[in-house]
Coordinates of C-alpha atoms in Angstrom, one line a residue:
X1 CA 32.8 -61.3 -76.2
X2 CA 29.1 -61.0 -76.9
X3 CA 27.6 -58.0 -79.3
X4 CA 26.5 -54.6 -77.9
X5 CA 23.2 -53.1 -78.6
X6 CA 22.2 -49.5 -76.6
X7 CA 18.7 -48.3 -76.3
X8 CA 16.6 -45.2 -74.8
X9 CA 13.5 -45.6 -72.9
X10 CA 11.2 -42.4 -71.7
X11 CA 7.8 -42.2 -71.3
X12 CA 7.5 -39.0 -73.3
X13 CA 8.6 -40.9 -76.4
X14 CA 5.0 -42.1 -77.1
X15 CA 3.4 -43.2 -80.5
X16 CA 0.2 -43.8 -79.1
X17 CA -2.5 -45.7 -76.9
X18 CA -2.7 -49.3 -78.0
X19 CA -6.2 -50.0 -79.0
X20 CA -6.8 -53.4 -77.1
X21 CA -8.2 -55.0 -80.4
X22 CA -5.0 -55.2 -81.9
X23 CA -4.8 -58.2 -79.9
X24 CA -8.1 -59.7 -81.8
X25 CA -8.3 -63.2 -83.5
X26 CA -10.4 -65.4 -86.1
X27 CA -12.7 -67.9 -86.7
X28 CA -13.8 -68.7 -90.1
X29 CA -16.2 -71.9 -91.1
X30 CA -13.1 -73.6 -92.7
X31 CA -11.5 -77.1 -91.7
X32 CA -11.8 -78.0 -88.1
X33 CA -12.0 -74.5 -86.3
X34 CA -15.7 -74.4 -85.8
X35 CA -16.5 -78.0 -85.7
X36 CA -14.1 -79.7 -83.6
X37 CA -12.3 -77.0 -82.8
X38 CA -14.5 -74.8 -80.5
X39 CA -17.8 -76.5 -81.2
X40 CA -18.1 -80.5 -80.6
X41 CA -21.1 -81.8 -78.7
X42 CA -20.9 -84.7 -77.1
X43 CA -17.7 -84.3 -76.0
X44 CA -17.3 -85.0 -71.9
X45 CA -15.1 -81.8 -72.0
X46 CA -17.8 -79.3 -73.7
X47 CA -20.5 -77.2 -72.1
X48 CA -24.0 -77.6 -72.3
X49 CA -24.2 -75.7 -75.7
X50 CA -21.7 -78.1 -76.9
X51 CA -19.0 -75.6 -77.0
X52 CA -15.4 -77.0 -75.9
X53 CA -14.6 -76.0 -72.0
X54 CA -10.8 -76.2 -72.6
X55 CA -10.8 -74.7 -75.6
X56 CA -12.9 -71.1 -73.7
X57 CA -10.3 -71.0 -70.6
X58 CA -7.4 -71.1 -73.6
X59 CA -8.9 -68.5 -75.4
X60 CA -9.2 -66.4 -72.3
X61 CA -6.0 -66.5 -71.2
X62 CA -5.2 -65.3 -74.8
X63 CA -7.4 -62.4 -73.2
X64 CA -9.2 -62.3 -76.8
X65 CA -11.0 -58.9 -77.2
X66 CA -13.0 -59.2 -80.7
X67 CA -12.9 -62.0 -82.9
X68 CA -13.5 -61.5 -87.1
X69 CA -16.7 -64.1 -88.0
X70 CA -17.5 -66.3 -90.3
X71 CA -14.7 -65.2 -92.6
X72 CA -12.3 -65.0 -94.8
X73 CA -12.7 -66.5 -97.9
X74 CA -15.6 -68.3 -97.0
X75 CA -18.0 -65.1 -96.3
X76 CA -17.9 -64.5 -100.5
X77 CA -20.6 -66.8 -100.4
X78 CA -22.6 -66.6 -97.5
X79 CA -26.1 -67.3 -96.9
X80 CA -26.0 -65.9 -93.5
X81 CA -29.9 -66.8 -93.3
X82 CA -28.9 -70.4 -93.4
X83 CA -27.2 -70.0 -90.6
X84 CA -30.2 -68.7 -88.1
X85 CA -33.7 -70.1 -87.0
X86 CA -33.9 -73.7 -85.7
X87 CA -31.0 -76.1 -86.1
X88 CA -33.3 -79.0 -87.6
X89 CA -34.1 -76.4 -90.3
X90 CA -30.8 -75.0 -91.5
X91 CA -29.8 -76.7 -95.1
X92 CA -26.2 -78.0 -95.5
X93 CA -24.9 -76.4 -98.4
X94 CA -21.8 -76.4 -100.8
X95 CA -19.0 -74.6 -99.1
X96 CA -17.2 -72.9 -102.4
X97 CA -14.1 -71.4 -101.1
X98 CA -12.7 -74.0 -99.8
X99 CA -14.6 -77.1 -101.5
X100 CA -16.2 -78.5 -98.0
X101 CA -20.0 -79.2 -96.4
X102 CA -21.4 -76.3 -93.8
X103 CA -23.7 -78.0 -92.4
X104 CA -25.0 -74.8 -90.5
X105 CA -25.2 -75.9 -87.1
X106 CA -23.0 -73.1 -85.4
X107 CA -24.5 -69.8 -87.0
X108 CA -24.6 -66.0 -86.4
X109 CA -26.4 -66.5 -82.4
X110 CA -24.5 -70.0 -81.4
X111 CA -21.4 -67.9 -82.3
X112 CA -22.0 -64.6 -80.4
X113 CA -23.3 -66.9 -77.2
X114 CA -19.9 -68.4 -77.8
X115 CA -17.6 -64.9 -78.4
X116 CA -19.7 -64.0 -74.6
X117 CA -17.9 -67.2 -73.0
X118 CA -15.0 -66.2 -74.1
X119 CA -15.2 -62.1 -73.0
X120 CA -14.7 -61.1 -76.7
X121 CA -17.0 -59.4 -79.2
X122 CA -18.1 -60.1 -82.8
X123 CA -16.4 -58.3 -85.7
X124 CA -18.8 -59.3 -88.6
X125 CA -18.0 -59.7 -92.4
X126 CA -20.4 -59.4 -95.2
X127 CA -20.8 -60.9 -98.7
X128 CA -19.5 -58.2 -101.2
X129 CA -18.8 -61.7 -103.5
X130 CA -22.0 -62.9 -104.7
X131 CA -24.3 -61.0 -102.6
X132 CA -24.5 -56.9 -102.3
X133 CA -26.1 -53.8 -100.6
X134 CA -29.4 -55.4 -99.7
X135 CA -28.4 -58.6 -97.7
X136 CA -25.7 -56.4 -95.7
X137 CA -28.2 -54.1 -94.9
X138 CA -30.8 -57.2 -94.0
X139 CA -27.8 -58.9 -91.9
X140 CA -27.1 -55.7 -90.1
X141 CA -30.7 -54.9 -89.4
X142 CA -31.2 -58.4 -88.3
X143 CA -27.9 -58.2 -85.5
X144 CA -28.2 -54.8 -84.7
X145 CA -31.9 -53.5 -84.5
X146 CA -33.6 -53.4 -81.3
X147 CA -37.0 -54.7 -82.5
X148 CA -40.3 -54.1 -84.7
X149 CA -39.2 -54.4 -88.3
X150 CA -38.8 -57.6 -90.2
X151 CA -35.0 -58.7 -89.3
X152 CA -35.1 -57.7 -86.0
X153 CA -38.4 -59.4 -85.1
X154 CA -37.0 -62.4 -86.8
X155 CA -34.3 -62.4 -84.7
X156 CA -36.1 -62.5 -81.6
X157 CA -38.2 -65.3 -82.4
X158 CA -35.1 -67.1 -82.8
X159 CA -34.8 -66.4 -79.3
X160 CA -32.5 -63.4 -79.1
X161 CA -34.4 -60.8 -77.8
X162 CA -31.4 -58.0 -77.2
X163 CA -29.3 -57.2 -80.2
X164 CA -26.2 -58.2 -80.9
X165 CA -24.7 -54.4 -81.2
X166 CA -22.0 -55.5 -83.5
X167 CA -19.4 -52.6 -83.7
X168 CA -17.3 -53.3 -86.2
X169 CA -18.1 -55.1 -89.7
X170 CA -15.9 -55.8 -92.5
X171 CA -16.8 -54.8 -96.4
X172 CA -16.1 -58.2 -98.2
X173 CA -13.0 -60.0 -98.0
X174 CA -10.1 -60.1 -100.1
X175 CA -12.1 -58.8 -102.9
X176 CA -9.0 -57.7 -104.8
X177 CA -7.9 -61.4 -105.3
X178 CA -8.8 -63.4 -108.1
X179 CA -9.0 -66.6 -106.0
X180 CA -11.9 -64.5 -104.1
X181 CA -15.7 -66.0 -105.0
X182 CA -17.2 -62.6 -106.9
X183 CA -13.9 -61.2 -107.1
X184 CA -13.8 -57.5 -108.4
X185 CA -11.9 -54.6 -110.0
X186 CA -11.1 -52.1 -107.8
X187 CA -13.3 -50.1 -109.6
X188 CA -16.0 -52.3 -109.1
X189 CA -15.0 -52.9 -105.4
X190 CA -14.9 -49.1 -104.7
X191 CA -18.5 -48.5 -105.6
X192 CA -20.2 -51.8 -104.3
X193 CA -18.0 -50.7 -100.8
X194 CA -19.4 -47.2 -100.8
X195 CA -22.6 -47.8 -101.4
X196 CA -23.0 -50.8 -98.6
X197 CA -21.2 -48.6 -96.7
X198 CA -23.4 -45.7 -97.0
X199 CA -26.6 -48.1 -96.5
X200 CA -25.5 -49.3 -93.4
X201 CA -24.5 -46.6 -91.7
X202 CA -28.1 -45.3 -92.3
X203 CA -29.4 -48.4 -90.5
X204 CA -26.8 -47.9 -87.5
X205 CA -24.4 -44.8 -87.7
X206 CA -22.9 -45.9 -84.2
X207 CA -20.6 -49.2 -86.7
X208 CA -17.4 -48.8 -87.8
X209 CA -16.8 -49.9 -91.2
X210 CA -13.4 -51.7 -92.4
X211 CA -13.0 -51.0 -96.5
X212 CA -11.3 -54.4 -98.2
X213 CA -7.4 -53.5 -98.6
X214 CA -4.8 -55.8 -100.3
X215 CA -4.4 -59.1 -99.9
X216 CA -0.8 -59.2 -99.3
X217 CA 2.3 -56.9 -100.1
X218 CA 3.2 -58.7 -103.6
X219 CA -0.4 -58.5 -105.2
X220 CA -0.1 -57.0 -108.7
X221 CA -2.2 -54.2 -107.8
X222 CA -0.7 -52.9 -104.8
X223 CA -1.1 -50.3 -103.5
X224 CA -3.4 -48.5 -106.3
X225 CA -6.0 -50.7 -104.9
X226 CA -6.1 -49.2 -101.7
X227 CA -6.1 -45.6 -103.4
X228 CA -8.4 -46.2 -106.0
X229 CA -10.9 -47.8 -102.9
X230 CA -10.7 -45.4 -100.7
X231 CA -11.5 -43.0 -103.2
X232 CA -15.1 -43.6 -103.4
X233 CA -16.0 -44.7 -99.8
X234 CA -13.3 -43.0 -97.7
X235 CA -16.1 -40.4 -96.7
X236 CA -18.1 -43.8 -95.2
X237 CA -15.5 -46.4 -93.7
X238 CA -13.2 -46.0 -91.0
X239 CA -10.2 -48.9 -91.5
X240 CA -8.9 -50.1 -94.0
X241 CA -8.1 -53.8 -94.1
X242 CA -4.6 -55.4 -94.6
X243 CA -3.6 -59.5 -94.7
X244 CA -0.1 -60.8 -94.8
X245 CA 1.4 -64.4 -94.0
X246 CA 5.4 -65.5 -93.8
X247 CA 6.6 -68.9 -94.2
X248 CA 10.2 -70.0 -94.6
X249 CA 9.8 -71.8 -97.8
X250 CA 13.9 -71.6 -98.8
X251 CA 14.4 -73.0 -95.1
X252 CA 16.8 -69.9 -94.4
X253 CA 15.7 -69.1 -91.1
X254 CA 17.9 -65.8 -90.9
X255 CA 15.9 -64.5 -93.9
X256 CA 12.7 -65.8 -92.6
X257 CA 12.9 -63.9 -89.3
X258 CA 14.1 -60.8 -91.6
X259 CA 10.3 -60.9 -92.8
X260 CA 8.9 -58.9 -90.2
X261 CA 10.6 -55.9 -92.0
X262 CA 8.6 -56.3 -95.0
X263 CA 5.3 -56.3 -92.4
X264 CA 6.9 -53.0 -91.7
X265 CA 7.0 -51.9 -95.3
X266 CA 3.9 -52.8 -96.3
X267 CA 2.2 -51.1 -93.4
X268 CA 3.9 -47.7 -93.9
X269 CA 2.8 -47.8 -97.6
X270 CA -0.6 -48.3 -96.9
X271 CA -0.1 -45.5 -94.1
X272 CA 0.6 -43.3 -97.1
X273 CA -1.4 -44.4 -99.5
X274 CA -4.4 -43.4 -96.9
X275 CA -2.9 -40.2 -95.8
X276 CA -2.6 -39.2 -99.8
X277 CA -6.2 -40.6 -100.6
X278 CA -6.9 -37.8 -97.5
X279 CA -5.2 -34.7 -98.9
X280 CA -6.9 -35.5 -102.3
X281 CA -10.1 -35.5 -100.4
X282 CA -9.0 -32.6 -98.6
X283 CA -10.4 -34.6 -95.7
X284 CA -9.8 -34.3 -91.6
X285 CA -10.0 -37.9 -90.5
X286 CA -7.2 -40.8 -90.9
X287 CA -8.1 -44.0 -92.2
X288 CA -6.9 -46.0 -89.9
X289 CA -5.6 -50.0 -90.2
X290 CA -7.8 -53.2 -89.7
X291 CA -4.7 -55.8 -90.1
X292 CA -7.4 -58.6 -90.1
X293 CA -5.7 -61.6 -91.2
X294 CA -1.6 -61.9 -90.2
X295 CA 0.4 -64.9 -89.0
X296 CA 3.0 -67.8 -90.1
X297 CA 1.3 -70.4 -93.0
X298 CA 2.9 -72.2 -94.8
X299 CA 3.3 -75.9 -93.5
X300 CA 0.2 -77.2 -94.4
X301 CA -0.2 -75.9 -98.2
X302 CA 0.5 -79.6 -100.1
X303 CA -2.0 -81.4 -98.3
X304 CA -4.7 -78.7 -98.4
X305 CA -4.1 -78.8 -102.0
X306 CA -4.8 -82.4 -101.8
X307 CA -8.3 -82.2 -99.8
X308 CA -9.9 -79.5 -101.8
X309 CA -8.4 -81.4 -105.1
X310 CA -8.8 -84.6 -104.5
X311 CA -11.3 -85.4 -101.4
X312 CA -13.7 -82.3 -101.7
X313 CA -16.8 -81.7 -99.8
X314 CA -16.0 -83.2 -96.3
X315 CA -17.8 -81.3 -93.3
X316 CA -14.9 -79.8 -91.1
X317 CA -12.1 -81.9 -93.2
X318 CA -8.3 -81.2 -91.3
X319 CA -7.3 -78.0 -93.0
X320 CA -4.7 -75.5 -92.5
X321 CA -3.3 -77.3 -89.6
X322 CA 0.2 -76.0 -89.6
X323 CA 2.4 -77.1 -86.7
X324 CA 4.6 -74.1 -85.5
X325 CA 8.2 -74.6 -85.2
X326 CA 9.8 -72.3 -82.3
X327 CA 11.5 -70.1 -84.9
X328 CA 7.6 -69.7 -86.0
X329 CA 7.1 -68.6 -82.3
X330 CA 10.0 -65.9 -83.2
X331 CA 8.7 -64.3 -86.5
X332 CA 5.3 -63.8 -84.4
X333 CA 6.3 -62.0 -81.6
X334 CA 8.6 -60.1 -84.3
X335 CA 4.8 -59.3 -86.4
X336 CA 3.4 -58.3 -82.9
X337 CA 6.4 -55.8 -82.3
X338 CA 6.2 -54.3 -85.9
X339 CA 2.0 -53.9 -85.2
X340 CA 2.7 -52.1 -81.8
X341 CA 5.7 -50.1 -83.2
X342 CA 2.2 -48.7 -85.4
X343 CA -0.2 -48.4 -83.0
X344 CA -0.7 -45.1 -83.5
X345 CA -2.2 -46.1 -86.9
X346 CA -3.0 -50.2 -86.4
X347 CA -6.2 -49.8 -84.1
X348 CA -7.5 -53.7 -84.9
X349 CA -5.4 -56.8 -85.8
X350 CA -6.2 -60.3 -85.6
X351 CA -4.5 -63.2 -85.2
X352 CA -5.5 -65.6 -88.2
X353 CA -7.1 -67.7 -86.6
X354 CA -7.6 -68.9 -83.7
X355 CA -8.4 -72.8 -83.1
X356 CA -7.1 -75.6 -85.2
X357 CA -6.9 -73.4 -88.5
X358 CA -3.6 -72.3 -88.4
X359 CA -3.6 -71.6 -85.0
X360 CA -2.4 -70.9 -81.2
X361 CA -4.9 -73.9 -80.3
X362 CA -5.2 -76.7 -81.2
X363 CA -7.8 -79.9 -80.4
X364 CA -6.7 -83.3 -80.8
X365 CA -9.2 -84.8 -83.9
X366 CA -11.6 -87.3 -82.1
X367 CA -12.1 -85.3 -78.7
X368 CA -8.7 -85.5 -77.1
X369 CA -7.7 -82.7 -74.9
X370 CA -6.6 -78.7 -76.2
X371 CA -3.4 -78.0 -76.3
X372 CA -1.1 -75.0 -77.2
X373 CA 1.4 -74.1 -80.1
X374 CA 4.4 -72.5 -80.1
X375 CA 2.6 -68.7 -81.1
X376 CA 0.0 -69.7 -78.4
X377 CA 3.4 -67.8 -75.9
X378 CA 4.6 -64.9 -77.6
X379 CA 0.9 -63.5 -78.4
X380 CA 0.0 -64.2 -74.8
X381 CA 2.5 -62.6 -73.4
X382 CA 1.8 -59.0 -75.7
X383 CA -1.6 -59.3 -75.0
X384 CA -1.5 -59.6 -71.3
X385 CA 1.2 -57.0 -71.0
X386 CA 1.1 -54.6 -74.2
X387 CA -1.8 -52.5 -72.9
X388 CA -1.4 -49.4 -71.9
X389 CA 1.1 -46.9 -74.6
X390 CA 3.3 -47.9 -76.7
X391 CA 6.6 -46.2 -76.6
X392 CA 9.3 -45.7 -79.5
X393 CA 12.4 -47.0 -78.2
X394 CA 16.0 -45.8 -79.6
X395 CA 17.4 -48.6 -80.7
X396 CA 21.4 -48.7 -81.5
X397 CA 22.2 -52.2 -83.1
X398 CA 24.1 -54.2 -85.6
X399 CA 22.6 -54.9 -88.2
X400 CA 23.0 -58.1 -90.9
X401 CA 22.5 -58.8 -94.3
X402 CA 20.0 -62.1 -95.4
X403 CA 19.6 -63.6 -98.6
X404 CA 16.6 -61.6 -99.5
X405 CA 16.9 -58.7 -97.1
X406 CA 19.6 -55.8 -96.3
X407 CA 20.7 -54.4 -93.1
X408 CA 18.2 -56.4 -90.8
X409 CA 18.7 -55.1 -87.0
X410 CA 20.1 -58.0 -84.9
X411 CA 17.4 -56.4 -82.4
X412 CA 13.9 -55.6 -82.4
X413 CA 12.2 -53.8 -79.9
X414 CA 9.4 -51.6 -78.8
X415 CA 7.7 -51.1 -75.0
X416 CA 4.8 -50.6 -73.5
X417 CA 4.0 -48.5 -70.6
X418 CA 1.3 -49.0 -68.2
X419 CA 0.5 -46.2 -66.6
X420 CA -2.2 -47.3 -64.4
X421 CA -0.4 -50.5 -63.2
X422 CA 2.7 -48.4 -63.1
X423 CA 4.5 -51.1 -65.4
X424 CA 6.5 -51.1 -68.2
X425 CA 7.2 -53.8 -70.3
X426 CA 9.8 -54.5 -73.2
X427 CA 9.8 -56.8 -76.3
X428 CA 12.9 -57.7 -77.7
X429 CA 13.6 -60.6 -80.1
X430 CA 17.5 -61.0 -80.6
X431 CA 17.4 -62.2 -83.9
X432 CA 20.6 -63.2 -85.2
X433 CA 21.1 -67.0 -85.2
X434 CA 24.5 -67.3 -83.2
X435 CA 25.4 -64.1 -81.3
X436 CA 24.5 -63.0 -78.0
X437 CA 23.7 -59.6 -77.2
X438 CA 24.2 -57.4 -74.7
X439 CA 21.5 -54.8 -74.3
X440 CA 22.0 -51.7 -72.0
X441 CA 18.7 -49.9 -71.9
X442 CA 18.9 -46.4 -70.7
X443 CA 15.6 -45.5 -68.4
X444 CA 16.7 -42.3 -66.4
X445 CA 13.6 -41.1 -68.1
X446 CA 11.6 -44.1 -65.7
X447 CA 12.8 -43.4 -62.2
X448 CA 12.2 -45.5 -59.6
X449 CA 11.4 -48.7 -61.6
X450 CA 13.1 -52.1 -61.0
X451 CA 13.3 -55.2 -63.0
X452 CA 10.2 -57.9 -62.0
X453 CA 11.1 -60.6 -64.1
X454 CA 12.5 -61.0 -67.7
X455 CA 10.4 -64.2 -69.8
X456 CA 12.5 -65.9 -72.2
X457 CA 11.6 -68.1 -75.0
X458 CA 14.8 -70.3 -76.9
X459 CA 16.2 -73.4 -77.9
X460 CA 18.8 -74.8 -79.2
X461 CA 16.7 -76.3 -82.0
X462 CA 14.2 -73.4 -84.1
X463 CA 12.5 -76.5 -85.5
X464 CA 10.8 -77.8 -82.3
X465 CA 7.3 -77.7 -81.7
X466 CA 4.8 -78.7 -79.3
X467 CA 2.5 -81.5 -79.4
X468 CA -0.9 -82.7 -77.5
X469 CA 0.1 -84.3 -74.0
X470 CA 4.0 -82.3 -74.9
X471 CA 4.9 -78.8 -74.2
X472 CA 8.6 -78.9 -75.6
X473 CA 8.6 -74.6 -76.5
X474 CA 7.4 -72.7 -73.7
X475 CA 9.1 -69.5 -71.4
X476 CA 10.8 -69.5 -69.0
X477 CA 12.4 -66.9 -66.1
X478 CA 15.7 -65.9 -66.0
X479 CA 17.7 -63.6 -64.3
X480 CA 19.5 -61.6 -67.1
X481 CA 18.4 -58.0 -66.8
X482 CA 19.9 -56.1 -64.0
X483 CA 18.9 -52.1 -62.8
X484 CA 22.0 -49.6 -61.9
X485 CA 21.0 -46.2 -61.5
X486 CA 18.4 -46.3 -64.1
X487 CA 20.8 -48.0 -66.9
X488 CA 19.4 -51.8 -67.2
X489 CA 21.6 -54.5 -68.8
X490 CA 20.0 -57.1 -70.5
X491 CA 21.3 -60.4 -72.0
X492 CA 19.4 -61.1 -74.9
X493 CA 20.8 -64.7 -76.3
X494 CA 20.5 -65.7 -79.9
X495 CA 17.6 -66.3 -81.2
X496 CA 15.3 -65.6 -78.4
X497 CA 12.1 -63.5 -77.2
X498 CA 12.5 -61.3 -74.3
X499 CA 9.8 -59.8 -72.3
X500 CA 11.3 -57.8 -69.4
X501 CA 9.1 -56.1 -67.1
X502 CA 9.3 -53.4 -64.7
X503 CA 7.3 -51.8 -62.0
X504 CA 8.1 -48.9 -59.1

């Protein structure tokens, strides 16, 4: 006989509205996501601004709504001047962070005329590495100014005339680790942040401002950098910023799908840590959570090691390119269940990143066709139906014990209910790696909803993965959820993600 696990269901159980742009991505200039990824000219299958057809309609079904640009590690030392003005005039210059060749032909304008294809917006990082104050202030004037001062007028004779109207920009990157060009003391962080901060919002009050957080839940100075931060420019910024990656280096797949509970952690510490940094302040407002950089990587590591060792300064050398098993697939609809479980708190998250570089898409190197990974499926599905408010479901389960991790539930779950669609939609990933489980979901609270279809990802093998021209992981519908007098059983089979919808 197959485990048990119960759950509750109202629509009075809600922890908030999910901000849409929890469902954002990123592009950095790093390996082959820009060039050869969404950019290659030439190509029979890219538009006439050179940008990759397949690559947009991908994207869109993603249903994409902001996208962080140009980085990541690579903003630290950013010239974004190089990156305007005429083509034939933009230098090529020494990409530091990761040891390759920009050569500047996709800048600031190419990429928001590419972010409008795809029905996203811009979320814009500056150099807090080797630049400060004054070029933030120059950048944002030059994006966001309508016209007759020196950045905005150079702007439009680069042939924008409307501005850009970037909402949301990003204060550095990673600035608390040392691998970080112009990395900084958190100290030294805090004051440059508050200062840019406070410039900028004098240029454009209308931004919303993302202070750097930790780079991950094990850095040293976790989570003292986030207080000490937010200290000087909580006044100023409205998010601040957190990045985490998983990768099942031990190969223990149980303990690697355990991970998402340390996402958990790390999120309600930052929680907090903000919510302390507030009653110190005596302040009103909540700093709220950027999660700007989260996903699987882990594959790829040796040979990247090798490129920016041994082969440096390549333009758009094959970098990060981590092929996703299906138990990848798992952990990342588990990350998108913990960010939606804190919605209430987690207003923007992107998926890092989004072509190529550790990512959903991938192109085939030398122009073949796009293709999707393994993640492309689970973040699909929450983006197309996790809008609307999340609901905190009571979950009863067993729970297991992994080699790093104690009393893991052998269910996850949270819902989302649509109110305007009248739907409701559940995530579930069953992840134990050889039970069954029987859900009964209690939704008297829900009457008059029936079961439209229940998606399924599994397979017999977690290590699969999908290749160009070979879909091997993708859903499927089954018929395991049944509706009895607003009591639903659901068979949730090992190892699997479960989206089950319901409408009146």
């Amino acid at each position: 006989m197959s485990k048990t696990a119960k759950m509750v269901i109202d629509k009075d159980f809600q922890i908030s509205r999910v901000d849409e742009r929890i469902y954002g991505s990123f592009i950095e200039h790093l390996g082959r996501a820009v060039y050869d990824g969404l950019y290659q000219p030439g190509n029979p299958l890219s538009d006439e601004d050179g940008f990759r057809k397949d690559v947009i309609e991908l994207v869109k079904e993603l249903d994409v709504p902001i996208v962080r640009y140009p980085g990541g590690n690579f903003v630290s030392n950013f010239f974004w001047e190089d990156s305007v003005g005429p083509v034939s005039e933009r230098p090529k210059r020494l990409e530091l962070a990761w040891r390759s060749l920009e050569k500047n032909e996709v800048g600031l304008n190419e990429f928001s005329k590419w972010t409008d294809k795809v029905n996203s917006e811009m979320m814009m990082a500056v150099n807090l590495g080797t630049r400060g104050i004054a070029d933030a202030c120059n950048l944002l004037e030059y994006c966001n100014h309508p016209g007759g001062t020196k950045y905005s007028d150079m702007r439009i004779a680069h042939g924008v005339k409307d501005p850009h109207k970037v909402k949301v920009w990003c204060l550095g990157n990673e600035m608390d680790g040392p691998w970080q060009l112009g990395h900084k003391t958190m100290e030294e962080y805090g004051r440059l942040a508050e200062e840019t901060a406070k410039a900028m919002k004098l240029i454009d009050p209308s931004i919303e401002l993302v202070s750097c957080g930790s780079s991950a839940l094990d850095m040293p100075t976790f989570p003292k950098w986030e207080s000490t931060t937010l200290e000087c420019t909580y006044d100023h910024v409205d998010y601040v910023s957190m990045h985490q990656y998983y990768g099942n280096r031990d190969n223990d797949s149980l303990d690697f799908l355990a991970q998402s509970d340390d996402m958990d952690e790390f999120i309600r510490t930052v929680i907090a840590t903000c919510d302390y940094v507030k009653a110190k302040k005596r302040g009103r407002k909540n700093i709220n959570i950027s999660f700007d950089e989260w996903n699987v990587w882990f594959h790829s590591n040796a040979a990247d090691d090798d490129i920016t060792e041994n082969h440096p300064w390549q333009v758009a050398p094959p970098m990060l390119e981590d092929i996703y098993t299906f138990e990848d697939a798992l952990l990342v609809g588990l990350m998108l269940i913990t960010l939606l479980k804190h919605a209430d708190r987690v207003k923007i998250a992107c998926l890092a990143q989004l072509v190529n570089v550790i990512a959903p898409i991938m192109t085939d190197a030398g122009g073949g066709a796009a293709w999707k990974q393994t993640i492309f499926y689970p973040f699909m599905h929450a983006s197309k139906y996790g809008r609307g408010v999340a609901l905190q479901p009571m979950v009863s389960t067993p729970k297991h014990d992994t080699a790093k991790h104690e009393s893991v539930t052998d269910v996850e779950s949270v819902a989302v209910y649509n109110e305007e669609k009248e739907e409701l939609t559940i995530f579930a990933v069953n992840r134990t790696l050889d039970e069954d489980i029987q859900l009964t979901t209690d939704m008297r609270g829900m009457e008059g909803y029936k079961v439209l279809e229940h998606i399924v990802m599994e397979e017999s093998d977690l290590k699969l993965v999908n290749c160009a021209g070979e879909q091997r992981v993708v859903p499927k519908n089954v018929k395991r959820s049944s509706m009895d007098g607003g009591i639903m059983t659901s068979m949730l089979n090992k190892a699997s993600w479960n989206v089950i919808r319901l409408g009146k």
